[in-house]
Amino acid sequence: MTDDLTHMDGNCLAGPLSEILAVEPTAAWWRCPQCGRSGTLAQLHVYGPEPGMTAVCPGCAYIALRLVKEEDHVWLALGSGTSAVRFRTA
Amino acid sequence: MRPVGSLSPGFRGRARTLTDRLPPGQYPTESFPVLSAGPTPHVATDGWTFTVTTETGDSRTWTWQQMMDLPQEDIVQDIHCVTRWSKFDTHWRGVSLDVFLEDVETAATYVKATSYGGYTTNLPLADLRGGKAWIVHGYDGFALSPEHGGPARLLVPHLYLWKSAKWVSGLRLTREDEPGFWESVGYHNYGDPWREQRNWGD
Protein backbone atom coordinates (compact mmCIF):
# COMPACT_ATOMS: atom_id res chain seq x y z
CA MET A 1 0.00 0.00 0.00
CA THR A 2 2.73 2.50 0.94
CA ASP A 3 4.97 3.38 -1.95
CA ASP A 4 7.63 5.56 -0.40
CA LEU A 5 11.15 4.99 0.80
CA THR A 6 10.41 5.35 4.50
CA HIS A 7 9.82 1.64 5.04
CA MET A 8 12.26 -1.27 4.97
CA ASP A 9 11.53 -4.74 3.65
CA GLY A 10 10.75 -7.51 6.10
CA ASN A 11 14.17 -9.10 5.76
CA CYS A 12 15.47 -6.61 8.28
CA LEU A 13 13.35 -8.42 10.90
CA ALA A 14 15.50 -11.57 10.55
CA GLY A 15 18.23 -10.42 12.94
CA PRO A 16 16.06 -9.07 15.76
CA LEU A 17 13.39 -11.80 15.43
CA SER A 18 15.87 -14.65 15.49
CA GLU A 19 17.27 -13.18 18.68
CA ILE A 20 13.80 -13.28 20.20
CA LEU A 21 12.54 -16.59 18.87
CA ALA A 22 15.74 -18.58 19.43
CA VAL A 23 15.49 -18.29 23.20
CA GLU A 24 13.28 -20.45 25.42
CA PRO A 25 9.89 -18.86 24.68
CA THR A 26 7.99 -20.03 27.75
CA ALA A 27 10.36 -18.02 29.96
CA ALA A 28 9.31 -14.86 28.13
CA TRP A 29 7.59 -12.22 30.25
CA TRP A 30 4.03 -11.16 29.48
CA ARG A 31 1.74 -8.50 30.92
CA CYS A 32 -2.02 -8.73 30.64
CA PRO A 33 -3.40 -5.58 29.00
CA GLN A 34 -6.80 -6.22 30.62
CA CYS A 35 -6.07 -6.88 34.30
CA GLY A 36 -2.42 -5.86 34.58
CA ARG A 37 -1.21 -9.20 35.90
CA SER A 38 2.25 -10.20 34.73
CA GLY A 39 4.25 -13.38 34.57
CA THR A 40 5.89 -15.76 32.13
CA LEU A 41 4.27 -17.53 29.19
CA ALA A 42 4.71 -20.74 31.17
CA GLN A 43 2.20 -19.42 33.71
CA LEU A 44 -0.56 -18.85 31.14
CA HIS A 45 -3.52 -21.23 31.04
CA VAL A 46 -3.56 -23.11 27.76
CA TYR A 47 -6.66 -24.68 26.16
CA GLY A 48 -6.51 -27.13 23.29
CA PRO A 49 -4.51 -28.54 21.56
CA GLU A 50 -7.39 -29.05 19.08
CA PRO A 51 -8.37 -27.19 17.01
CA GLY A 52 -5.55 -24.92 18.22
CA MET A 53 -3.81 -23.86 21.41
CA THR A 54 -5.23 -20.81 23.17
CA ALA A 55 -3.21 -19.31 26.01
CA VAL A 56 -5.11 -17.02 28.34
CA CYS A 57 -4.31 -14.85 31.34
CA PRO A 58 -4.57 -16.95 34.52
CA GLY A 59 -6.23 -13.99 36.24
CA CYS A 60 -8.90 -12.75 33.84
CA ALA A 61 -8.85 -15.16 30.82
CA TYR A 62 -7.79 -12.40 28.40
CA ILE A 63 -6.46 -14.08 25.25
CA ALA A 64 -2.67 -13.87 25.30
CA LEU A 65 -1.92 -15.92 22.20
CA ARG A 66 -3.29 -18.49 19.77
CA LEU A 67 -1.12 -21.09 18.08
CA VAL A 68 -2.30 -23.44 15.34
CA LYS A 69 -0.08 -26.23 14.04
CA GLU A 70 -0.56 -27.43 10.49
CA GLU A 71 1.49 -30.01 8.62
CA ASP A 72 4.04 -27.51 7.28
CA HIS A 73 3.23 -24.36 9.23
CA VAL A 74 2.67 -22.82 12.61
CA TRP A 75 0.29 -19.88 12.91
CA LEU A 76 0.81 -17.47 15.77
CA ALA A 77 -1.45 -14.63 16.87
CA LEU A 78 -0.50 -12.47 19.82
CA GLY A 79 -3.45 -10.97 21.65
CA SER A 80 -7.11 -11.25 20.77
CA GLY A 81 -7.07 -9.49 17.41
CA THR A 82 -7.11 -10.93 13.91
CA SER A 83 -3.46 -10.27 13.08
CA ALA A 84 -1.49 -13.50 12.81
CA VAL A 85 1.85 -14.69 11.48
CA ARG A 86 2.35 -17.99 9.63
CA PHE A 87 5.78 -19.66 10.01
CA ARG A 88 6.97 -22.41 7.68
CA THR A 89 8.23 -25.34 9.75
CA ALA A 90 8.91 -27.99 7.09
CA MET B 1 -16.20 -47.06 -1.32
CA ARG B 2 -17.65 -49.48 -3.88
CA PRO B 3 -20.37 -51.81 -2.59
CA VAL B 4 -19.22 -55.43 -2.72
CA GLY B 5 -21.51 -57.70 -4.78
CA SER B 6 -21.60 -60.60 -2.32
CA LEU B 7 -22.92 -58.50 0.57
CA SER B 8 -26.60 -58.52 1.38
CA PRO B 9 -28.69 -55.65 -0.01
CA GLY B 10 -29.39 -54.51 3.54
CA PHE B 11 -25.72 -54.18 4.40
CA ARG B 12 -24.99 -52.45 1.12
CA GLY B 13 -27.76 -49.98 1.76
CA ARG B 14 -26.44 -49.16 5.19
CA ALA B 15 -22.90 -48.74 3.95
CA ARG B 16 -24.06 -46.44 1.18
CA THR B 17 -26.00 -44.31 3.66
CA LEU B 18 -23.01 -43.94 5.94
CA THR B 19 -20.78 -42.99 3.02
CA ASP B 20 -23.34 -40.46 1.83
CA ARG B 21 -23.49 -38.82 5.21
CA LEU B 22 -19.78 -38.78 6.07
CA PRO B 23 -17.80 -35.88 4.57
CA PRO B 24 -14.26 -36.64 3.30
CA GLY B 25 -11.60 -37.15 5.96
CA GLN B 26 -14.14 -37.61 8.79
CA TYR B 27 -14.91 -40.57 11.07
CA PRO B 28 -18.23 -41.19 12.82
CA THR B 29 -18.43 -41.06 16.62
CA GLU B 30 -21.11 -41.79 19.19
CA SER B 31 -19.53 -39.54 21.82
CA PHE B 32 -19.70 -35.74 21.88
CA PRO B 33 -16.15 -34.44 22.39
CA VAL B 34 -15.75 -31.05 24.09
CA LEU B 35 -13.28 -28.63 22.50
CA SER B 36 -12.66 -25.33 24.24
CA ALA B 37 -10.54 -22.31 23.55
CA GLY B 38 -10.85 -20.89 27.04
CA PRO B 39 -12.56 -21.29 30.38
CA THR B 40 -16.23 -22.26 30.10
CA PRO B 41 -18.43 -19.19 30.71
CA HIS B 42 -21.32 -19.84 33.07
CA VAL B 43 -24.05 -17.51 31.85
CA ALA B 44 -27.30 -17.43 33.80
CA THR B 45 -30.42 -17.35 31.65
CA ASP B 46 -31.85 -14.38 33.60
CA GLY B 47 -28.87 -12.29 32.50
CA TRP B 48 -28.60 -13.74 28.99
CA THR B 49 -29.27 -11.58 25.95
CA PHE B 50 -28.89 -12.07 22.22
CA THR B 51 -28.28 -8.96 20.12
CA VAL B 52 -28.34 -8.51 16.35
CA THR B 53 -26.49 -5.35 15.26
CA THR B 54 -26.61 -4.12 11.68
CA GLU B 55 -23.86 -2.38 9.71
CA THR B 56 -25.53 0.99 10.46
CA GLY B 57 -25.42 0.37 14.21
CA ASP B 58 -29.12 -0.43 14.63
CA SER B 59 -29.60 -3.27 17.07
CA ARG B 60 -32.29 -5.51 18.47
CA THR B 61 -31.91 -7.50 21.67
CA TRP B 62 -33.83 -10.54 22.92
CA THR B 63 -33.86 -11.64 26.55
CA TRP B 64 -34.01 -15.34 27.42
CA GLN B 65 -37.76 -15.20 27.92
CA GLN B 66 -38.32 -13.31 24.68
CA MET B 67 -36.26 -15.94 22.85
CA MET B 68 -38.22 -18.76 24.47
CA ASP B 69 -41.48 -17.09 23.40
CA LEU B 70 -40.45 -17.31 19.72
CA PRO B 71 -41.51 -20.34 17.62
CA GLN B 72 -39.44 -23.33 18.74
CA GLU B 73 -38.17 -26.09 16.46
CA ASP B 74 -36.94 -29.62 17.13
CA ILE B 75 -33.90 -30.08 14.94
CA VAL B 76 -32.16 -33.31 13.91
CA GLN B 77 -28.85 -32.78 12.14
CA ASP B 78 -25.47 -34.38 11.48
CA ILE B 79 -22.55 -32.33 12.82
CA HIS B 80 -18.93 -32.31 11.62
CA CYS B 81 -15.92 -31.09 13.62
CA VAL B 82 -12.74 -29.97 11.85
CA THR B 83 -10.82 -32.30 14.19
CA ARG B 84 -12.33 -35.07 12.00
CA TRP B 85 -15.19 -36.47 14.08
CA SER B 86 -18.75 -36.46 12.80
CA LYS B 87 -21.86 -37.23 14.80
CA PHE B 88 -25.09 -38.30 13.13
CA ASP B 89 -28.66 -37.42 14.09
CA THR B 90 -27.95 -34.97 16.90
CA HIS B 91 -31.17 -33.66 18.47
CA TRP B 92 -31.47 -29.98 19.30
CA ARG B 93 -34.21 -27.52 20.24
CA GLY B 94 -34.15 -23.85 19.40
CA VAL B 95 -35.20 -20.97 17.21
CA SER B 96 -34.44 -20.53 13.51
CA LEU B 97 -32.18 -17.59 12.66
CA ASP B 98 -34.81 -16.70 10.04
CA VAL B 99 -37.04 -15.65 12.94
CA PHE B 100 -34.39 -13.35 14.47
CA LEU B 101 -33.44 -11.89 11.08
CA GLU B 102 -36.99 -11.52 9.76
CA ASP B 103 -37.43 -7.81 10.48
CA VAL B 104 -33.79 -6.79 10.28
CA GLU B 105 -33.12 -4.27 7.53
CA THR B 106 -29.62 -4.68 6.25
CA ALA B 107 -27.43 -4.50 3.16
CA ALA B 108 -24.74 -6.57 4.89
CA THR B 109 -23.52 -9.81 3.36
CA TYR B 110 -21.41 -11.10 6.24
CA VAL B 111 -21.85 -11.86 9.91
CA LYS B 112 -19.48 -11.92 12.85
CA ALA B 113 -20.99 -14.10 15.57
CA THR B 114 -19.87 -13.12 19.06
CA SER B 115 -19.87 -15.15 22.27
CA TYR B 116 -19.72 -14.71 26.00
CA GLY B 117 -16.05 -15.32 26.78
CA GLY B 118 -14.79 -13.50 23.69
CA TYR B 119 -15.02 -16.13 20.93
CA THR B 120 -15.93 -14.96 17.43
CA THR B 121 -16.55 -16.60 14.06
CA ASN B 122 -17.44 -15.22 10.63
CA LEU B 123 -20.00 -16.45 8.13
CA PRO B 124 -21.85 -15.22 5.05
CA LEU B 125 -25.26 -13.90 6.13
CA ALA B 126 -26.92 -16.15 3.51
CA ASP B 127 -25.68 -19.21 5.42
CA LEU B 128 -27.76 -18.18 8.45
CA ARG B 129 -30.97 -17.84 6.39
CA GLY B 130 -33.24 -20.33 4.68
CA GLY B 131 -33.76 -22.78 7.56
CA LYS B 132 -30.06 -23.70 7.77
CA ALA B 133 -29.12 -22.17 11.13
CA TRP B 134 -30.53 -21.85 14.63
CA ILE B 135 -29.98 -20.52 18.13
CA VAL B 136 -30.27 -23.74 20.15
CA HIS B 137 -30.82 -24.08 23.90
CA GLY B 138 -31.72 -27.78 24.17
CA TYR B 139 -29.74 -30.91 23.39
CA ASP B 140 -31.06 -34.47 23.50
CA GLY B 141 -34.11 -33.46 25.51
CA PHE B 142 -32.28 -31.45 28.16
CA ALA B 143 -31.12 -27.86 28.61
CA LEU B 144 -27.88 -27.33 26.69
CA SER B 145 -25.00 -27.75 29.16
CA PRO B 146 -22.31 -25.06 29.52
CA GLU B 147 -19.55 -27.31 28.13
CA HIS B 148 -21.52 -27.72 24.91
CA GLY B 149 -22.24 -24.00 24.69
CA GLY B 150 -25.22 -23.52 26.96
CA PRO B 151 -27.33 -21.70 27.79
CA ALA B 152 -27.50 -21.13 24.02
CA ARG B 153 -25.25 -21.62 21.02
CA LEU B 154 -25.32 -21.07 17.31
CA LEU B 155 -25.99 -24.21 15.23
CA VAL B 156 -24.90 -24.09 11.59
CA PRO B 157 -24.59 -27.80 10.84
CA HIS B 158 -23.71 -27.50 7.13
CA LEU B 159 -20.37 -25.92 8.12
CA TYR B 160 -17.62 -27.27 10.39
CA LEU B 161 -18.67 -27.02 14.01
CA TRP B 162 -16.28 -24.18 14.96
CA LYS B 163 -18.74 -21.95 13.06
CA SER B 164 -21.49 -22.98 15.52
CA ALA B 165 -20.33 -20.55 18.20
CA LYS B 166 -20.88 -21.75 21.76
CA TRP B 167 -22.24 -19.26 24.35
CA VAL B 168 -23.47 -17.03 21.55
CA SER B 169 -24.22 -13.46 22.58
CA GLY B 170 -24.95 -11.79 19.27
CA LEU B 171 -24.51 -11.31 15.55
CA ARG B 172 -22.78 -8.30 14.06
CA LEU B 173 -23.80 -7.81 10.40
CA THR B 174 -21.00 -6.41 8.27
CA ARG B 175 -20.31 -5.41 4.68
CA GLU B 176 -16.79 -6.84 4.84
CA ASP B 177 -15.83 -10.38 5.78
CA GLU B 178 -13.73 -10.21 8.94
CA PRO B 179 -11.95 -13.38 10.10
CA GLY B 180 -12.94 -14.68 13.52
CA PHE B 181 -11.09 -16.41 16.35
CA TRP B 182 -9.90 -19.51 14.43
CA GLU B 183 -10.23 -18.10 10.92
CA SER B 184 -7.53 -15.52 11.71
CA VAL B 185 -5.01 -18.23 12.64
CA GLY B 186 -5.20 -20.42 9.59
CA TYR B 187 -8.62 -22.04 9.61
CA HIS B 188 -10.73 -21.74 6.48
CA ASN B 189 -12.88 -18.66 6.09
CA TYR B 190 -15.97 -20.65 5.03
CA GLY B 191 -15.44 -24.19 6.36
CA ASP B 192 -17.55 -26.50 4.17
CA PRO B 193 -16.97 -30.08 5.38
CA TRP B 194 -18.03 -31.54 2.01
CA ARG B 195 -15.28 -29.60 0.26
CA GLU B 196 -12.92 -30.31 3.17
CA GLN B 197 -12.25 -26.62 3.73
CA ARG B 198 -10.21 -27.04 6.90
CA ASN B 199 -7.33 -24.63 6.43
CA TRP B 200 -6.63 -21.32 4.76
CA GLY B 201 -5.26 -22.87 1.56
CA ASP B 202 -7.89 -25.60 1.11
Coordinates of C-alpha atoms in Angstrom, one line a residue:
Chain A
M1 CA 0.0 0.0 0.0
T2 CA 2.7 2.5 0.9
D3 CA 5.0 3.4 -2.0
D4 CA 7.6 5.6 -0.4
L5 CA 11.1 5.0 0.8
T6 CA 10.4 5.4 4.5
H7 CA 9.8 1.6 5.0
M8 CA 12.3 -1.3 5.0
D9 CA 11.5 -4.7 3.6
G10 CA 10.7 -7.5 6.1
N11 CA 14.2 -9.1 5.8
C12 CA 15.5 -6.6 8.3
L13 CA 13.4 -8.4 10.9
A14 CA 15.5 -11.6 10.6
G15 CA 18.2 -10.4 12.9
P16 CA 16.1 -9.1 15.8
L17 CA 13.4 -11.8 15.4
S18 CA 15.9 -14.7 15.5
E19 CA 17.3 -13.2 18.7
I20 CA 13.8 -13.3 20.2
L21 CA 12.5 -16.6 18.9
A22 CA 15.7 -18.6 19.4
V23 CA 15.5 -18.3 23.2
E24 CA 13.3 -20.5 25.4
P25 CA 9.9 -18.9 24.7
T26 CA 8.0 -20.0 27.8
A27 CA 10.4 -18.0 30.0
A28 CA 9.3 -14.9 28.1
W29 CA 7.6 -12.2 30.3
W30 CA 4.0 -11.2 29.5
R31 CA 1.7 -8.5 30.9
C32 CA -2.0 -8.7 30.6
P33 CA -3.4 -5.6 29.0
Q34 CA -6.8 -6.2 30.6
C35 CA -6.1 -6.9 34.3
G36 CA -2.4 -5.9 34.6
R37 CA -1.2 -9.2 35.9
S38 CA 2.2 -10.2 34.7
G39 CA 4.3 -13.4 34.6
T40 CA 5.9 -15.8 32.1
L41 CA 4.3 -17.5 29.2
A42 CA 4.7 -20.7 31.2
Q43 CA 2.2 -19.4 33.7
L44 CA -0.6 -18.9 31.1
H45 CA -3.5 -21.2 31.0
V46 CA -3.6 -23.1 27.8
Y47 CA -6.7 -24.7 26.2
G48 CA -6.5 -27.1 23.3
P49 CA -4.5 -28.5 21.6
E50 CA -7.4 -29.0 19.1
P51 CA -8.4 -27.2 17.0
G52 CA -5.6 -24.9 18.2
M53 CA -3.8 -23.9 21.4
T54 CA -5.2 -20.8 23.2
A55 CA -3.2 -19.3 26.0
V56 CA -5.1 -17.0 28.3
C57 CA -4.3 -14.9 31.3
P58 CA -4.6 -17.0 34.5
G59 CA -6.2 -14.0 36.2
C60 CA -8.9 -12.8 33.8
A61 CA -8.8 -15.2 30.8
Y62 CA -7.8 -12.4 28.4
I63 CA -6.5 -14.1 25.2
A64 CA -2.7 -13.9 25.3
L65 CA -1.9 -15.9 22.2
R66 CA -3.3 -18.5 19.8
L67 CA -1.1 -21.1 18.1
V68 CA -2.3 -23.4 15.3
K69 CA -0.1 -26.2 14.0
E70 CA -0.6 -27.4 10.5
E71 CA 1.5 -30.0 8.6
D72 CA 4.0 -27.5 7.3
H73 CA 3.2 -24.4 9.2
V74 CA 2.7 -22.8 12.6
W75 CA 0.3 -19.9 12.9
L76 CA 0.8 -17.5 15.8
A77 CA -1.4 -14.6 16.9
L78 CA -0.5 -12.5 19.8
G79 CA -3.5 -11.0 21.6
S80 CA -7.1 -11.3 20.8
G81 CA -7.1 -9.5 17.4
T82 CA -7.1 -10.9 13.9
S83 CA -3.5 -10.3 13.1
A84 CA -1.5 -13.5 12.8
V85 CA 1.9 -14.7 11.5
R86 CA 2.4 -18.0 9.6
F87 CA 5.8 -19.7 10.0
R88 CA 7.0 -22.4 7.7
T89 CA 8.2 -25.3 9.7
A90 CA 8.9 -28.0 7.1
Chain B
M1 CA -16.2 -47.1 -1.3
R2 CA -17.7 -49.5 -3.9
P3 CA -20.4 -51.8 -2.6
V4 CA -19.2 -55.4 -2.7
G5 CA -21.5 -57.7 -4.8
S6 CA -21.6 -60.6 -2.3
L7 CA -22.9 -58.5 0.6
S8 CA -26.6 -58.5 1.4
P9 CA -28.7 -55.7 0.0
G10 CA -29.4 -54.5 3.5
F11 CA -25.7 -54.2 4.4
R12 CA -25.0 -52.5 1.1
G13 CA -27.8 -50.0 1.8
R14 CA -26.4 -49.2 5.2
A15 CA -22.9 -48.7 4.0
R16 CA -24.1 -46.4 1.2
T17 CA -26.0 -44.3 3.7
L18 CA -23.0 -43.9 5.9
T19 CA -20.8 -43.0 3.0
D20 CA -23.3 -40.5 1.8
R21 CA -23.5 -38.8 5.2
L22 CA -19.8 -38.8 6.1
P23 CA -17.8 -35.9 4.6
P24 CA -14.3 -36.6 3.3
G25 CA -11.6 -37.2 6.0
Q26 CA -14.1 -37.6 8.8
Y27 CA -14.9 -40.6 11.1
P28 CA -18.2 -41.2 12.8
T29 CA -18.4 -41.1 16.6
E30 CA -21.1 -41.8 19.2
S31 CA -19.5 -39.5 21.8
F32 CA -19.7 -35.7 21.9
P33 CA -16.2 -34.4 22.4
V34 CA -15.7 -31.1 24.1
L35 CA -13.3 -28.6 22.5
S36 CA -12.7 -25.3 24.2
A37 CA -10.5 -22.3 23.5
G38 CA -10.8 -20.9 27.0
P39 CA -12.6 -21.3 30.4
T40 CA -16.2 -22.3 30.1
P41 CA -18.4 -19.2 30.7
H42 CA -21.3 -19.8 33.1
V43 CA -24.0 -17.5 31.8
A44 CA -27.3 -17.4 33.8
T45 CA -30.4 -17.4 31.7
D46 CA -31.8 -14.4 33.6
G47 CA -28.9 -12.3 32.5
W48 CA -28.6 -13.7 29.0
T49 CA -29.3 -11.6 25.9
F50 CA -28.9 -12.1 22.2
T51 CA -28.3 -9.0 20.1
V52 CA -28.3 -8.5 16.3
T53 CA -26.5 -5.4 15.3
T54 CA -26.6 -4.1 11.7
E55 CA -23.9 -2.4 9.7
T56 CA -25.5 1.0 10.5
G57 CA -25.4 0.4 14.2
D58 CA -29.1 -0.4 14.6
S59 CA -29.6 -3.3 17.1
R60 CA -32.3 -5.5 18.5
T61 CA -31.9 -7.5 21.7
W62 CA -33.8 -10.5 22.9
T63 CA -33.9 -11.6 26.6
W64 CA -34.0 -15.3 27.4
Q65 CA -37.8 -15.2 27.9
Q66 CA -38.3 -13.3 24.7
M67 CA -36.3 -15.9 22.8
M68 CA -38.2 -18.8 24.5
D69 CA -41.5 -17.1 23.4
L70 CA -40.5 -17.3 19.7
P71 CA -41.5 -20.3 17.6
Q72 CA -39.4 -23.3 18.7
E73 CA -38.2 -26.1 16.5
D74 CA -36.9 -29.6 17.1
I75 CA -33.9 -30.1 14.9
V76 CA -32.2 -33.3 13.9
Q77 CA -28.8 -32.8 12.1
D78 CA -25.5 -34.4 11.5
I79 CA -22.6 -32.3 12.8
H80 CA -18.9 -32.3 11.6
C81 CA -15.9 -31.1 13.6
V82 CA -12.7 -30.0 11.8
T83 CA -10.8 -32.3 14.2
R84 CA -12.3 -35.1 12.0
W85 CA -15.2 -36.5 14.1
S86 CA -18.8 -36.5 12.8
K87 CA -21.9 -37.2 14.8
F88 CA -25.1 -38.3 13.1
D89 CA -28.7 -37.4 14.1
T90 CA -28.0 -35.0 16.9
H91 CA -31.2 -33.7 18.5
W92 CA -31.5 -30.0 19.3
R93 CA -34.2 -27.5 20.2
G94 CA -34.1 -23.9 19.4
V95 CA -35.2 -21.0 17.2
S96 CA -34.4 -20.5 13.5
L97 CA -32.2 -17.6 12.7
D98 CA -34.8 -16.7 10.0
V99 CA -37.0 -15.6 12.9
F100 CA -34.4 -13.4 14.5
L101 CA -33.4 -11.9 11.1
E102 CA -37.0 -11.5 9.8
D103 CA -37.4 -7.8 10.5
V104 CA -33.8 -6.8 10.3
E105 CA -33.1 -4.3 7.5
T106 CA -29.6 -4.7 6.2
A107 CA -27.4 -4.5 3.2
A108 CA -24.7 -6.6 4.9
T109 CA -23.5 -9.8 3.4
Y110 CA -21.4 -11.1 6.2
V111 CA -21.8 -11.9 9.9
K112 CA -19.5 -11.9 12.9
A113 CA -21.0 -14.1 15.6
T114 CA -19.9 -13.1 19.1
S115 CA -19.9 -15.1 22.3
Y116 CA -19.7 -14.7 26.0
G117 CA -16.0 -15.3 26.8
G118 CA -14.8 -13.5 23.7
Y119 CA -15.0 -16.1 20.9
T120 CA -15.9 -15.0 17.4
T121 CA -16.6 -16.6 14.1
N122 CA -17.4 -15.2 10.6
L123 CA -20.0 -16.5 8.1
P124 CA -21.8 -15.2 5.1
L125 CA -25.3 -13.9 6.1
A126 CA -26.9 -16.1 3.5
D127 CA -25.7 -19.2 5.4
L128 CA -27.8 -18.2 8.4
R129 CA -31.0 -17.8 6.4
G130 CA -33.2 -20.3 4.7
G131 CA -33.8 -22.8 7.6
K132 CA -30.1 -23.7 7.8
A133 CA -29.1 -22.2 11.1
W134 CA -30.5 -21.9 14.6
I135 CA -30.0 -20.5 18.1
V136 CA -30.3 -23.7 20.1
H137 CA -30.8 -24.1 23.9
G138 CA -31.7 -27.8 24.2
Y139 CA -29.7 -30.9 23.4
D140 CA -31.1 -34.5 23.5
G141 CA -34.1 -33.5 25.5
F142 CA -32.3 -31.4 28.2
A143 CA -31.1 -27.9 28.6
L144 CA -27.9 -27.3 26.7
S145 CA -25.0 -27.7 29.2
P146 CA -22.3 -25.1 29.5
E147 CA -19.5 -27.3 28.1
H148 CA -21.5 -27.7 24.9
G149 CA -22.2 -24.0 24.7
G150 CA -25.2 -23.5 27.0
P151 CA -27.3 -21.7 27.8
A152 CA -27.5 -21.1 24.0
R153 CA -25.3 -21.6 21.0
L154 CA -25.3 -21.1 17.3
L155 CA -26.0 -24.2 15.2
V156 CA -24.9 -24.1 11.6
P157 CA -24.6 -27.8 10.8
H158 CA -23.7 -27.5 7.1
L159 CA -20.4 -25.9 8.1
Y160 CA -17.6 -27.3 10.4
L161 CA -18.7 -27.0 14.0
W162 CA -16.3 -24.2 15.0
K163 CA -18.7 -22.0 13.1
S164 CA -21.5 -23.0 15.5
A165 CA -20.3 -20.6 18.2
K166 CA -20.9 -21.8 21.8
W167 CA -22.2 -19.3 24.3
V168 CA -23.5 -17.0 21.5
S169 CA -24.2 -13.5 22.6
G170 CA -25.0 -11.8 19.3
L171 CA -24.5 -11.3 15.5
R172 CA -22.8 -8.3 14.1
L173 CA -23.8 -7.8 10.4
T174 CA -21.0 -6.4 8.3
R175 CA -20.3 -5.4 4.7
E176 CA -16.8 -6.8 4.8
D177 CA -15.8 -10.4 5.8
E178 CA -13.7 -10.2 8.9
P179 CA -12.0 -13.4 10.1
G180 CA -12.9 -14.7 13.5
F181 CA -11.1 -16.4 16.4
W182 CA -9.9 -19.5 14.4
E183 CA -10.2 -18.1 10.9
S184 CA -7.5 -15.5 11.7
V185 CA -5.0 -18.2 12.6
G186 CA -5.2 -20.4 9.6
Y187 CA -8.6 -22.0 9.6
H188 CA -10.7 -21.7 6.5
N189 CA -12.9 -18.7 6.1
Y190 CA -16.0 -20.7 5.0
G191 CA -15.4 -24.2 6.4
D192 CA -17.6 -26.5 4.2
P193 CA -17.0 -30.1 5.4
W194 CA -18.0 -31.5 2.0
R195 CA -15.3 -29.6 0.3
E196 CA -12.9 -30.3 3.2
Q197 CA -12.3 -26.6 3.7
R198 CA -10.2 -27.0 6.9
N199 CA -7.3 -24.6 6.4
W200 CA -6.6 -21.3 4.8
G201 CA -5.3 -22.9 1.6
D202 CA -7.9 -25.6 1.1

